[in-house]
PDB file of C-alpha atoms and ligand atoms in Angstrom:
ATOM      1  CA  MET A  28       1.385 -10.423 -15.442  1.00  0.00           C
ATOM      2  CA  ALA A  29       0.679  -8.750 -12.117  1.00  0.00           C
ATOM      3  CA  ILE A  30       0.393  -5.004 -11.728  1.00  0.00           C
ATOM      4  CA  VAL A  31       2.476  -3.903  -8.789  1.00  0.00           C
ATOM      5  CA  ILE A  32       1.072  -1.110  -6.672  1.00  0.00           C
ATOM      6  CA  SER A  33       2.736   0.351  -3.499  1.00  0.00           C
ATOM      7  CA  PHE A  34       0.971   2.393  -0.982  1.00  0.00           C
ATOM      8  CA  GLY A  35       3.255   4.917   0.749  1.00  0.00           C
ATOM      9  CA  LEU A  36       3.988   8.124   2.454  1.00  0.00           C
ATOM     10  CA  GLN A  37       6.858   9.123   4.781  1.00  0.00           C
ATOM     11  CA  LYS A  38       4.302   9.968   7.621  1.00  0.00           C
ATOM     12  CA  GLY A  39       2.838   7.754  10.265  1.00  0.00           C
ATOM     13  CA  GLY A  40      -0.790   6.830  10.902  1.00  0.00           C
ATOM     14  CA  VAL A  41      -2.230   8.266   7.692  1.00  0.00           C
ATOM     15  CA  GLY A  42      -4.220   5.104   6.677  1.00  0.00           C
ATOM     16  CA  LYS A  43      -1.526   3.337   4.393  1.00  0.00           C
ATOM     17  CA  THR A  44      -2.004   0.006   5.836  1.00  0.00           C
ATOM     18  CA  THR A  45      -5.779   0.237   6.234  1.00  0.00           C
ATOM     19  CA  THR A  46      -5.950   1.192   2.546  1.00  0.00           C
ATOM     20  CA  THR A  47      -3.531  -1.483   1.335  1.00  0.00           C
ATOM     21  CA  ALA A  48      -5.452  -4.213   3.258  1.00  0.00           C
ATOM     22  CA  ILE A  49      -9.019  -3.086   2.297  1.00  0.00           C
ATOM     23  CA  THR A  50      -7.889  -2.641  -1.453  1.00  0.00           C
ATOM     24  CA  ALA A  51      -6.465  -6.048  -1.293  1.00  0.00           C
ATOM     25  CA  PHE A  52      -9.604  -7.441   0.181  1.00  0.00           C
ATOM     26  CA  ILE A  53     -12.015  -5.849  -2.326  1.00  0.00           C
ATOM     27  CA  LEU A  54      -9.786  -6.522  -5.348  1.00  0.00           C
ATOM     28  CA  SER A  55      -9.585 -10.264  -4.384  1.00  0.00           C
ATOM     29  CA  LYS A  56     -13.354 -10.607  -4.980  1.00  0.00           C
ATOM     30  CA  THR A  57     -12.668 -10.451  -8.720  1.00  0.00           C
ATOM     31  CA  LYS A  58      -8.858 -10.699  -9.150  1.00  0.00           C
ATOM     32  CA  LYS A  59      -5.921 -12.743  -7.714  1.00  0.00           C
ATOM     33  CA  VAL A  60      -4.008 -10.673  -5.194  1.00  0.00           C
ATOM     34  CA  LEU A  61      -0.793 -10.819  -3.215  1.00  0.00           C
ATOM     35  CA  ALA A  62      -0.427  -8.478  -0.410  1.00  0.00           C
ATOM     36  CA  VAL A  63       3.157  -7.770   0.670  1.00  0.00           C
ATOM     37  CA  ASP A  64       3.891  -6.312   4.224  1.00  0.00           C
ATOM     38  CA  LEU A  65       7.090  -4.237   4.027  1.00  0.00           C
ATOM     39  CA  ASP A  66       6.770  -2.769   7.513  1.00  0.00           C
ATOM     40  CA  GLY A  67       8.213  -4.425  10.591  1.00  0.00           C
ATOM     41  CA  GLN A  68       5.168  -3.220  12.573  1.00  0.00           C
ATOM     42  CA  GLY A  69       3.345  -6.243  10.908  1.00  0.00           C
ATOM     43  CA  ASN A  70      -0.031  -4.284  10.803  1.00  0.00           C
ATOM     44  CA  LEU A  71      -0.982  -5.455   7.407  1.00  0.00           C
ATOM     45  CA  THR A  72      -0.019  -8.976   8.271  1.00  0.00           C
ATOM     46  CA  ARG A  73      -2.345  -8.795  11.309  1.00  0.00           C
ATOM     47  CA  MET A  74      -5.120  -7.137   9.492  1.00  0.00           C
ATOM     48  CA  LEU A  75      -5.292  -9.711   6.639  1.00  0.00           C
ATOM     49  CA  THR A  76      -4.361 -12.880   8.457  1.00  0.00           C
ATOM     50  CA  GLY A  77      -5.721 -12.138  11.876  1.00  0.00           C
ATOM     51  CA  LYS A  78      -2.531 -13.502  13.376  1.00  0.00           C
ATOM     52  CA  SER A  79       0.295 -12.006  15.366  1.00  0.00           C
ATOM     53  CA  LYS A  80       3.260 -11.078  13.300  1.00  0.00           C
ATOM     54  CA  ASN A  81       5.338 -13.382  15.655  1.00  0.00           C
ATOM     55  CA  SER A  82       3.496 -16.508  14.481  1.00  0.00           C
ATOM     56  CA  PHE A  83       5.192 -16.367  10.972  1.00  0.00           C
ATOM     57  CA  GLU A  84       8.428 -18.275  10.531  1.00  0.00           C
ATOM     58  CA  LYS A  85       8.966 -16.807   6.954  1.00  0.00           C
ATOM     59  CA  THR A  86       8.614 -13.177   6.216  1.00  0.00           C
ATOM     60  CA  ILE A  87       9.563 -10.559   3.691  1.00  0.00           C
ATOM     61  CA  TYR A  88      13.069 -10.655   5.186  1.00  0.00           C
ATOM     62  CA  ASP A  89      13.462 -14.265   4.118  1.00  0.00           C
ATOM     63  CA  VAL A  90      11.911 -13.452   0.752  1.00  0.00           C
ATOM     64  CA  LEU A  91      14.672 -10.765   0.271  1.00  0.00           C
ATOM     65  CA  LYS A  92      17.382 -13.118   1.636  1.00  0.00           C
ATOM     66  CA  ALA A  93      16.641 -15.999  -0.716  1.00  0.00           C
ATOM     67  CA  VAL A  94      15.675 -13.700  -3.581  1.00  0.00           C
ATOM     68  CA  ASN A  95      12.426 -15.722  -4.166  1.00  0.00           C
ATOM     69  CA  THR A  96       9.101 -16.233  -2.327  1.00  0.00           C
ATOM     70  CA  ASP A  97       9.368 -20.029  -1.900  1.00  0.00           C
ATOM     71  CA  ASN A  98       7.545 -21.144   1.285  1.00  0.00           C
ATOM     72  CA  CYS A  99       7.057 -17.422   2.344  1.00  0.00           C
ATOM     73  CA  ILE A 100       3.385 -16.969   1.082  1.00  0.00           C
ATOM     74  CA  THR A 101       0.478 -17.425   3.379  1.00  0.00           C
ATOM     75  CA  VAL A 102      -2.875 -18.399   1.707  1.00  0.00           C
ATOM     76  CA  ILE A 103      -5.939 -16.574   3.097  1.00  0.00           C
ATOM     77  CA  THR A 104      -8.244 -17.467   0.287  1.00  0.00           C
ATOM     78  CA  ASP A 105      -7.809 -18.811  -3.190  1.00  0.00           C
ATOM     79  CA  THR A 106      -7.443 -15.397  -4.510  1.00  0.00           C
ATOM     80  CA  LEU A 107      -5.941 -13.455  -1.557  1.00  0.00           C
ATOM     81  CA  HIS A 108      -2.297 -14.340  -0.456  1.00  0.00           C
ATOM     82  CA  VAL A 109      -0.085 -12.587   2.009  1.00  0.00           C
ATOM     83  CA  ILE A 110       3.792 -12.251   2.568  1.00  0.00           C
ATOM     84  CA  ALA A 111       4.111 -11.207   6.261  1.00  0.00           C
ATOM     85  CA  ALA A 112       6.502  -8.938   8.046  1.00  0.00           C
ATOM     86  CA  ASN A 113       7.812  -8.907  11.539  1.00  0.00           C
ATOM     87  CA  ASP A 114      10.812  -7.462  13.627  1.00  0.00           C
ATOM     88  CA  ASP A 115      13.100  -9.372  11.221  1.00  0.00           C
ATOM     89  CA  ALA A 116      12.452  -6.372   8.856  1.00  0.00           C
ATOM     90  CA  SER A 117      14.958  -4.412  10.833  1.00  0.00           C
ATOM     91  CA  LYS A 118      17.633  -6.606   9.249  1.00  0.00           C
ATOM     92  CA  ILE A 119      16.571  -5.514   5.757  1.00  0.00           C
ATOM     93  CA  PRO A 120      19.027  -2.614   5.453  1.00  0.00           C
ATOM     94  CA  GLY A 121      21.957  -4.833   6.341  1.00  0.00           C
ATOM     95  CA  LEU A 122      20.935  -7.435   3.724  1.00  0.00           C
ATOM     96  CA  VAL A 123      20.586  -4.753   1.119  1.00  0.00           C
ATOM     97  CA  SER A 124      24.022  -3.304   1.807  1.00  0.00           C
ATOM     98  CA  SER A 125      25.703  -6.718   1.887  1.00  0.00           C
ATOM     99  CA  SER A 126      24.157  -7.838  -1.398  1.00  0.00           C
ATOM    100  CA  LYS A 127      25.813  -7.571  -4.880  1.00  0.00           C
ATOM    101  CA  GLU A 128      25.922  -3.975  -6.001  1.00  0.00           C
ATOM    102  CA  LYS A 129      23.758  -4.717  -9.178  1.00  0.00           C
ATOM    103  CA  GLN A 130      20.913  -6.248  -6.962  1.00  0.00           C
ATOM    104  CA  ARG A 131      20.769  -4.028  -4.007  1.00  0.00           C
ATOM    105  CA  LEU A 132      17.527  -1.995  -4.427  1.00  0.00           C
ATOM    106  CA  HIS A 133      16.317  -4.347  -7.127  1.00  0.00           C
ATOM    107  CA  LEU A 134      16.105  -7.197  -4.527  1.00  0.00           C
ATOM    108  CA  LEU A 135      12.396  -7.120  -4.159  1.00  0.00           C
ATOM    109  CA  LYS A 136      11.776  -6.739  -7.854  1.00  0.00           C
ATOM    110  CA  LEU A 137      14.064  -9.748  -8.475  1.00  0.00           C
ATOM    111  CA  SER A 138      12.441 -11.788  -5.630  1.00  0.00           C
ATOM    112  CA  ILE A 139       8.857 -11.448  -7.064  1.00  0.00           C
ATOM    113  CA  GLU A 140       9.824 -11.828 -10.679  1.00  0.00           C
ATOM    114  CA  SER A 141       9.055 -15.511 -10.891  1.00  0.00           C
ATOM    115  CA  ILE A 142       5.581 -15.217  -9.258  1.00  0.00           C
ATOM    116  CA  GLN A 143       4.338 -12.212 -11.443  1.00  0.00           C
ATOM    117  CA  GLU A 144       2.383 -14.480 -13.781  1.00  0.00           C
ATOM    118  CA  GLU A 145       0.395 -16.025 -10.844  1.00  0.00           C
ATOM    119  CA  TYR A 146      -1.332 -12.747  -9.675  1.00  0.00           C
ATOM    120  CA  ASP A 147      -3.276  -9.999 -11.225  1.00  0.00           C
ATOM    121  CA  TYR A 148      -2.263  -7.587  -8.491  1.00  0.00           C
ATOM    122  CA  ILE A 149       0.615  -7.351  -6.128  1.00  0.00           C
ATOM    123  CA  LEU A 150       0.060  -4.736  -3.477  1.00  0.00           C
ATOM    124  CA  MET A 151       2.758  -3.414  -0.997  1.00  0.00           C
ATOM    125  CA  ASP A 152       2.219  -1.643   2.253  1.00  0.00           C
ATOM    126  CA  LEU A 153       5.339   0.584   2.758  1.00  0.00           C
ATOM    127  CA  PRO A 154       6.601   1.838   6.149  1.00  0.00           C
ATOM    128  CA  PRO A 155       6.232   5.466   7.340  1.00  0.00           C
ATOM    129  CA  ALA A 156       9.966   6.196   6.994  1.00  0.00           C
ATOM    130  CA  LEU A 157      12.266   6.581   4.066  1.00  0.00           C
ATOM    131  CA  ALA A 158      13.808   3.094   4.946  1.00  0.00           C
ATOM    132  CA  GLU A 159      15.342   0.567   2.552  1.00  0.00           C
ATOM    133  CA  GLN A 160      11.893  -1.151   2.436  1.00  0.00           C
ATOM    134  CA  THR A 161      10.343   1.981   0.953  1.00  0.00           C
ATOM    135  CA  LEU A 162      13.060   2.153  -1.639  1.00  0.00           C
ATOM    136  CA  LEU A 163      12.829  -1.595  -2.433  1.00  0.00           C
ATOM    137  CA  GLY A 164       9.106  -1.365  -2.749  1.00  0.00           C
ATOM    138  CA  LEU A 165       9.053   1.725  -5.079  1.00  0.00           C
ATOM    139  CA  THR A 166      11.787   0.069  -7.190  1.00  0.00           C
ATOM    140  CA  ALA A 167       9.595  -3.023  -7.669  1.00  0.00           C
ATOM    141  CA  SER A 168       6.388  -1.005  -8.386  1.00  0.00           C
ATOM    142  CA  ASP A 169       4.552  -0.247 -11.519  1.00  0.00           C
ATOM    143  CA  TYR A 170       2.383   2.340  -9.708  1.00  0.00           C
ATOM    144  CA  THR A 171       2.307   4.047  -6.369  1.00  0.00           C
ATOM    145  CA  VAL A 172      -0.562   5.418  -4.401  1.00  0.00           C
ATOM    146  CA  THR A 173      -0.054   7.986  -1.725  1.00  0.00           C
ATOM    147  CA  MET A 174      -2.346   9.347   0.978  1.00  0.00           C
ATOM    148  CA  LEU A 175      -3.453  12.725   1.958  1.00  0.00           C
ATOM    149  CA  GLN A 176      -4.679  13.065   5.452  1.00  0.00           C
ATOM    150  CA  THR A 177      -6.388  16.363   5.848  1.00  0.00           C
ATOM    151  CA  ASP A 178      -4.043  17.775   8.481  1.00  0.00           C
ATOM    152  CA  PRO A 179      -1.933  20.915   7.953  1.00  0.00           C
ATOM    153  CA  PHE A 180       1.457  18.935   7.996  1.00  0.00           C
ATOM    154  CA  ALA A 181       0.139  16.736   5.290  1.00  0.00           C
ATOM    155  CA  PHE A 182       1.272  18.811   2.320  1.00  0.00           C
ATOM    156  CA  HIS A 183       4.926  18.514   3.503  1.00  0.00           C
ATOM    157  CA  ALA A 184       4.766  14.781   3.729  1.00  0.00           C
ATOM    158  CA  LEU A 185       3.180  14.719   0.376  1.00  0.00           C
ATOM    159  CA  ASP A 186       5.815  16.796  -1.264  1.00  0.00           C
ATOM    160  CA  ASP A 187       8.651  14.676   0.500  1.00  0.00           C
ATOM    161  CA  TYR A 188       7.018  11.512  -0.863  1.00  0.00           C
ATOM    162  CA  LEU A 189       6.697  12.750  -4.347  1.00  0.00           C
ATOM    163  CA  GLU A 190      10.322  13.766  -4.223  1.00  0.00           C
ATOM    164  CA  THR A 191      11.309  10.273  -3.145  1.00  0.00           C
ATOM    165  CA  CYS A 192       9.282   8.829  -5.978  1.00  0.00           C
ATOM    166  CA  GLN A 193      10.989  11.016  -8.374  1.00  0.00           C
ATOM    167  CA  ILE A 194      14.436  10.021  -7.076  1.00  0.00           C
ATOM    168  CA  VAL A 195      13.606   6.230  -7.336  1.00  0.00           C
ATOM    169  CA  LYS A 196      12.288   6.893 -10.814  1.00  0.00           C
ATOM    170  CA  GLU A 197      15.354   8.540 -12.184  1.00  0.00           C
ATOM    171  CA  ALA A 198      17.767   6.060 -10.510  1.00  0.00           C
ATOM    172  CA  TYR A 199      16.187   2.773 -10.384  1.00  0.00           C
ATOM    173  CA  ASN A 200      12.642   2.552 -11.978  1.00  0.00           C
ATOM    174  CA  PRO A 201      11.909   4.876 -14.855  1.00  0.00           C
ATOM    175  CA  LYS A 202       8.547   3.307 -15.696  1.00  0.00           C
ATOM    176  CA  MET A 203       7.136   3.705 -12.233  1.00  0.00           C
ATOM    177  CA  LYS A 204       3.994   6.111 -12.210  1.00  0.00           C
ATOM    178  CA  LEU A 205       1.985   7.866  -9.425  1.00  0.00           C
ATOM    179  CA  ALA A 206      -1.529   6.333  -9.766  1.00  0.00           C
ATOM    180  CA  GLY A 207      -2.886   9.006  -7.632  1.00  0.00           C
ATOM    181  CA  ILE A 208      -3.445  10.782  -4.223  1.00  0.00           C
ATOM    182  CA  LEU A 209      -6.210   9.372  -1.960  1.00  0.00           C
ATOM    183  CA  SER A 210      -7.729  11.725   0.629  1.00  0.00           C
ATOM    184  CA  VAL A 211      -8.340   9.560   3.781  1.00  0.00           C
ATOM    185  CA  LEU A 212      -9.463  10.015   7.351  1.00  0.00           C
ATOM    186  CA  LEU A 213     -11.537  13.019   6.233  1.00  0.00           C
ATOM    187  CA  ASN A 214     -13.924  14.556   8.886  1.00  0.00           C
ATOM    188  CA  SER A 215     -16.661  15.408   6.499  1.00  0.00           C
ATOM    189  CA  ARG A 216     -18.154  18.159   8.558  1.00  0.00           C
ATOM    190  CA  ALA A 217     -14.813  19.964   9.486  1.00  0.00           C
ATOM    191  CA  SER A 218     -14.246  23.100   7.371  1.00  0.00           C
ATOM    192  CA  LEU A 219     -10.482  22.825   7.694  1.00  0.00           C
ATOM    193  CA  ASP A 220     -10.505  19.290   6.185  1.00  0.00           C
ATOM    194  CA  GLN A 221     -12.693  20.636   3.191  1.00  0.00           C
ATOM    195  CA  SER A 222     -10.360  23.522   2.636  1.00  0.00           C
ATOM    196  CA  ILE A 223      -7.261  21.275   2.640  1.00  0.00           C
ATOM    197  CA  LEU A 224      -9.000  19.017   0.240  1.00  0.00           C
ATOM    198  CA  ARG A 225      -9.835  21.915  -1.978  1.00  0.00           C
ATOM    199  CA  LYS A 226      -6.210  23.123  -1.926  1.00  0.00           C
ATOM    200  CA  VAL A 227      -4.749  19.795  -2.913  1.00  0.00           C
ATOM    201  CA  ARG A 228      -7.349  19.495  -5.719  1.00  0.00           C
ATOM    202  CA  ASP A 229      -6.102  22.877  -6.904  1.00  0.00           C
ATOM    203  CA  ASP A 230      -2.471  22.010  -6.559  1.00  0.00           C
ATOM    204  CA  TYR A 231      -2.547  18.315  -7.846  1.00  0.00           C
ATOM    205  CA  GLU A 232      -5.728  18.434 -10.168  1.00  0.00           C
ATOM    206  CA  GLU A 233      -6.658  15.087 -11.638  1.00  0.00           C
ATOM    207  CA  LEU A 234      -3.880  13.245  -9.657  1.00  0.00           C
ATOM    208  CA  VAL A 235      -6.257  13.306  -6.725  1.00  0.00           C
ATOM    209  CA  PHE A 236      -8.719  10.402  -6.810  1.00  0.00           C
ATOM    210  CA  ASN A 237     -12.455  11.595  -6.915  1.00  0.00           C
ATOM    211  CA  SER A 238     -13.023   9.138  -4.159  1.00  0.00           C
ATOM    212  CA  VAL A 239     -12.451  10.239  -0.584  1.00  0.00           C
ATOM    213  CA  VAL A 240     -12.469   8.010   2.557  1.00  0.00           C
ATOM    214  CA  LYS A 241     -14.045   9.557   5.546  1.00  0.00           C
ATOM    215  CA  ARG A 242     -13.283   8.740   9.181  1.00  0.00           C
ATOM    216  CA  GLN A 243     -15.464   5.754  10.147  1.00  0.00           C
ATOM    217  CA  ALA A 244     -15.622   3.868  13.405  1.00  0.00           C
ATOM    218  CA  ARG A 245     -16.296   0.529  11.495  1.00  0.00           C
ATOM    219  CA  ILE A 246     -13.052   0.970   9.406  1.00  0.00           C
ATOM    220  CA  LYS A 247     -11.152   1.363  12.561  1.00  0.00           C
ATOM    221  CA  GLU A 248     -12.768  -1.866  13.912  1.00  0.00           C
ATOM    222  CA  PHE A 249     -11.592  -3.614  10.769  1.00  0.00           C
ATOM    223  CA  THR A 250      -8.025  -2.953  11.869  1.00  0.00           C
ATOM    224  CA  ILE A 251      -8.708  -4.958  14.984  1.00  0.00           C
ATOM    225  CA  THR A 252     -11.319  -7.625  13.795  1.00  0.00           C
ATOM    226  CA  GLY A 253     -10.161  -8.093  10.192  1.00  0.00           C
ATOM    227  CA  ILE A 254     -12.141  -6.960   7.171  1.00  0.00           C
ATOM    228  CA  SER A 255     -15.669  -8.241   6.641  1.00  0.00           C
ATOM    229  CA  ASP A 256     -18.385  -7.658   4.128  1.00  0.00           C
ATOM    230  CA  ARG A 257     -20.830  -9.941   5.780  1.00  0.00           C
ATOM    231  CA  THR A 258     -23.311  -7.427   7.230  1.00  0.00           C
ATOM    232  CA  LYS A 259     -25.028  -4.419   5.750  1.00  0.00           C
ATOM    233  CA  ALA A 260     -23.005  -2.122   8.009  1.00  0.00           C
ATOM    234  CA  ASP A 261     -19.769  -3.824   6.927  1.00  0.00           C
ATOM    235  CA  ARG A 262     -20.687  -3.238   3.229  1.00  0.00           C
ATOM    236  CA  LYS A 263     -21.650   0.459   3.872  1.00  0.00           C
ATOM    237  CA  ALA A 264     -18.252   0.977   5.596  1.00  0.00           C
ATOM    238  CA  LEU A 265     -16.501  -0.444   2.479  1.00  0.00           C
ATOM    239  CA  THR A 266     -18.598   1.753   0.087  1.00  0.00           C
ATOM    240  CA  GLU A 267     -15.993   4.552  -0.306  1.00  0.00           C
ATOM    241  CA  TYR A 268     -13.056   2.108  -0.708  1.00  0.00           C
ATOM    242  CA  THR A 269     -15.115   0.180  -3.404  1.00  0.00           C
ATOM    243  CA  HIS A 270     -15.367   3.393  -5.357  1.00  0.00           C
ATOM    244  CA  PHE A 271     -11.680   4.072  -4.802  1.00  0.00           C
ATOM    245  CA  VAL A 272     -10.790   0.543  -6.105  1.00  0.00           C
ATOM    246  CA  GLU A 273     -12.925   1.058  -9.298  1.00  0.00           C
ATOM    247  CA  GLU A 274     -11.138   4.230  -9.873  1.00  0.00           C
ATOM    248  CA  LEU A 275      -7.769   2.661  -9.291  1.00  0.00           C
ATOM    249  CA  ILE A 276      -8.490  -0.194 -11.629  1.00  0.00           C
ATOM    250  CA  GLU A 277      -9.580   2.245 -14.254  1.00  0.00           C
ATOM    251  CA  ARG A 278      -6.328   4.247 -13.939  1.00  0.00           C
ATOM    252  CA  VAL A 279      -3.857   1.299 -13.904  1.00  0.00           C
ATOM    253  CA  GLU A 280      -5.580  -0.931 -16.411  1.00  0.00           C
ATOM    254  CA  LYS A 281      -6.399   1.586 -18.984  1.00  0.00           C
ATOM    255  CA  SER A 282      -3.185   3.482 -19.064  1.00  0.00           C
TER     256      SER A 282
HETATM  257  N1  LIG B 324     -11.241   5.529   7.317  1.00  0.00           N
HETATM  258  C1  LIG B 324     -10.780   5.323   8.625  1.00  0.00           C
HETATM  259  N2  LIG B 324     -11.733   5.556   9.614  1.00  0.00           N
HETATM  260  C2  LIG B 324     -11.362   5.537  10.947  1.00  0.00           C
HETATM  261  N3  LIG B 324     -10.131   5.087  11.393  1.00  0.00           N
HETATM  262  C3  LIG B 324      -9.233   4.753  10.348  1.00  0.00           C
HETATM  263  C4  LIG B 324      -9.454   4.959   8.916  1.00  0.00           C
HETATM  264  N4  LIG B 324      -8.448   4.599   8.217  1.00  0.00           N
HETATM  265  C5  LIG B 324      -7.379   4.340   9.244  1.00  0.00           C
HETATM  266  N5  LIG B 324      -7.851   4.382  10.399  1.00  0.00           N
HETATM  267  C6  LIG B 324      -7.242   4.178  11.603  1.00  0.00           C
HETATM  268  O1  LIG B 324      -6.156   5.052  11.710  1.00  0.00           O
HETATM  269  C7  LIG B 324      -4.990   4.501  12.365  1.00  0.00           C
HETATM  270  C8  LIG B 324      -3.799   4.547  11.374  1.00  0.00           C
HETATM  271  O2  LIG B 324      -4.184   3.814  10.221  1.00  0.00           O
HETATM  272  P1  LIG B 324      -3.091   2.919   9.530  1.00  0.00           P
HETATM  273  O3  LIG B 324      -2.381   2.016  10.444  1.00  0.00           O
HETATM  274  O4  LIG B 324      -3.774   2.317   8.250  1.00  0.00           O
HETATM  275  O5  LIG B 324      -1.979   4.034   9.080  1.00  0.00           O
HETATM  276  P2  LIG B 324      -0.588   3.880   8.502  1.00  0.00           P
HETATM  277  O6  LIG B 324      -0.267   5.106   7.669  1.00  0.00           O
HETATM  278  O7  LIG B 324      -0.318   2.525   7.849  1.00  0.00           O
HETATM  279  O8  LIG B 324       0.303   3.984   9.880  1.00  0.00           O
HETATM  280  P3  LIG B 324       1.959   3.578  10.021  1.00  0.00           P
HETATM  281  O9  LIG B 324       2.565   4.756   9.419  1.00  0.00           O
HETATM  282  O10 LIG B 324       2.065   3.382  11.528  1.00  0.00           O
HETATM  283  O11 LIG B 324       2.117   2.410   9.256  1.00  0.00           O
HETATM  284  C9  LIG B 324      -5.424   2.963  12.616  1.00  0.00           C
HETATM  285  O12 LIG B 324      -5.850   3.065  13.975  1.00  0.00           O
HETATM  286  C10 LIG B 324      -6.614   2.802  11.822  1.00  0.00           C
HETATM  287  O13 LIG B 324      -7.531   2.009  12.391  1.00  0.00           O
HETATM  288 MG1  LIG B 325       1.077   1.143   8.201  1.00  0.00          MG
END
């Protein structure tokens, strides 16, 4: 039975998609993974498939419309599959409001129910806003991971996201847990970054993953070229994420 993990924060450009994609890539070396793009920007789709979001006939919108994943899954490798997203995601709110009251925010959960046995992990990339996709994703999640980018506005975004999670938990998905807070895009030499990291560790204690992901040119390149572990430099760039994935597995499989 797949463990469903969403990656979210109501703030743009903080590394949600990069983290979802690299986590899916690393996990797929030893586990069977389905990555679900819930953001109409289609960045996860592009990063994992190498194709434009406009080249997909069936996307997450079609999954939710049919309430199943039939013919909507793109196979990248035997152990890494993707459900794409494109501009059709803008029709998701309408779909949610026109569906039966009992289904509404449970639509995604219901849609993936029949394939849960086929995967070890289902990872979901959430959009940067409190859109229906975010609520659908959280309602379908066993765990959520959020990001802390070390900028002074990050705390507000973190508090907002934790509040959203609490609302979804109470109203739709009582068993959902916060797997943790990952610090990303850290400038290792900047003292402001270090002091923000210290503050978040003081405030959120063991919820903060020990692993941190620093700003690295190679990771940025992966966004454009796709993720690779072929060269030594690639593997070095993935080291911090490899540690994060080990920590994540430990938290979600042992709890
Ligand atoms: N560790 C890193 N080092 C360098 N650049 C990074 C790193 N992580 C992410 N980036 C870059 O930061 C930008 C934002 O990352 P990403 O798209 O993953 O964020 P996001 O939170 O998903 O954004 P959005 O809110 O728009 O969906 C991208 O250009 C990405 O290449
Ligand atoms: Mg994104």
